[in-house]
């Protein structure tokens, strides 16, 4: 009997702002020879506007709809690594949708690490507040249970990037096999 070709599930990297999703998504896509996508970059390109401009001019709800549309029908179904904006999996039904479309891996970092990484970058409207530390703490507590619904969760603090990348690839390959069988 002819062996059936294994479906090459997409890998969706999720997690809070500043955990390193884009960086690792790119590294993993190169290592697996998959296509790389970043939902924020795609939305900015499609809308010809920055995330801050979209939040300011059309509002967050509009941005969330663009994120949902992108996941529903805006990306190839196979062999992609997708770095998802931090709020993308939080919307109702999105985590289930992501998990039916591929393998979902969640990256975690401490509040201190996130604060350090996001401090100088003013491109994230939700962290452009008087007290970003408090904001990160509050948002993280609300969102963490949702991020933990991923197929696998990986803590990144204090680890070498290569170690994290290998962990992501190992988890992806194992879960991909289970989901394709
Ligand atoms: C957001 C995260 C951002 C971007 C937008 C909203 C969020 O993406 O989509 O500013 O709600 O967490 P990154 O997680 O890539 O920074």
Coordinates of C-alpha atoms and ligand atoms in Angstrom, one line a residue, residues 15-18 21-22 38 40 51 55 60 63-64 67 83-88 123-126 139 143 147, ligand 1:
X15 CA 2.0 34.9 23.1
X16 CA 2.2 38.3 24.7
X17 CA 3.8 41.3 23.1
X18 CA 7.6 41.1 23.4
X21 CA 7.3 35.5 18.4
X22 CA 8.5 37.2 15.2
X38 CA 3.8 38.0 10.6
X40 CA 0.9 42.5 12.0
X51 CA -1.0 49.3 13.6
X55 CA -6.1 51.6 16.1
X60 CA -9.3 48.1 17.9
X63 CA -8.1 45.6 13.7
X64 CA -9.4 42.4 15.4
X67 CA -6.7 39.6 12.2
X83 CA 3.8 34.9 14.0
X84 CA 0.4 36.0 15.5
X85 CA -0.2 39.5 17.1
X86 CA -0.4 39.2 20.9
X87 CA -4.2 39.8 21.0
X88 CA -5.1 37.6 18.0
X123 CA 4.6 51.0 17.9
X124 CA 2.3 49.0 20.2
X125 CA -0.7 51.2 21.0
X126 CA -1.9 49.0 24.0
X139 CA -3.2 42.1 30.5
X143 CA -4.6 36.6 28.7
X147 CA -2.4 31.4 25.8
Ligands
LIG1 C1 -1.3 43.5 20.3 C2 0.0 43.0 19.9 C3 0.7 43.5 18.8 C4 -0.2 44.1 17.7 C5 -1.1 45.1 18.4 C6 -2.0 44.5 19.5 C7 -2.0 42.9 21.4 O1 1.5 42.5 18.2 O2 -1.0 43.1 17.1 O3 -0.3 46.2 18.8 O4 -3.2 43.1 21.6 O5 -1.3 42.1 22.2 P1 2.9 41.9 18.8 O6 2.4 40.8 19.8 O7 3.5 41.2 17.7 O8 3.6 43.0 19.5

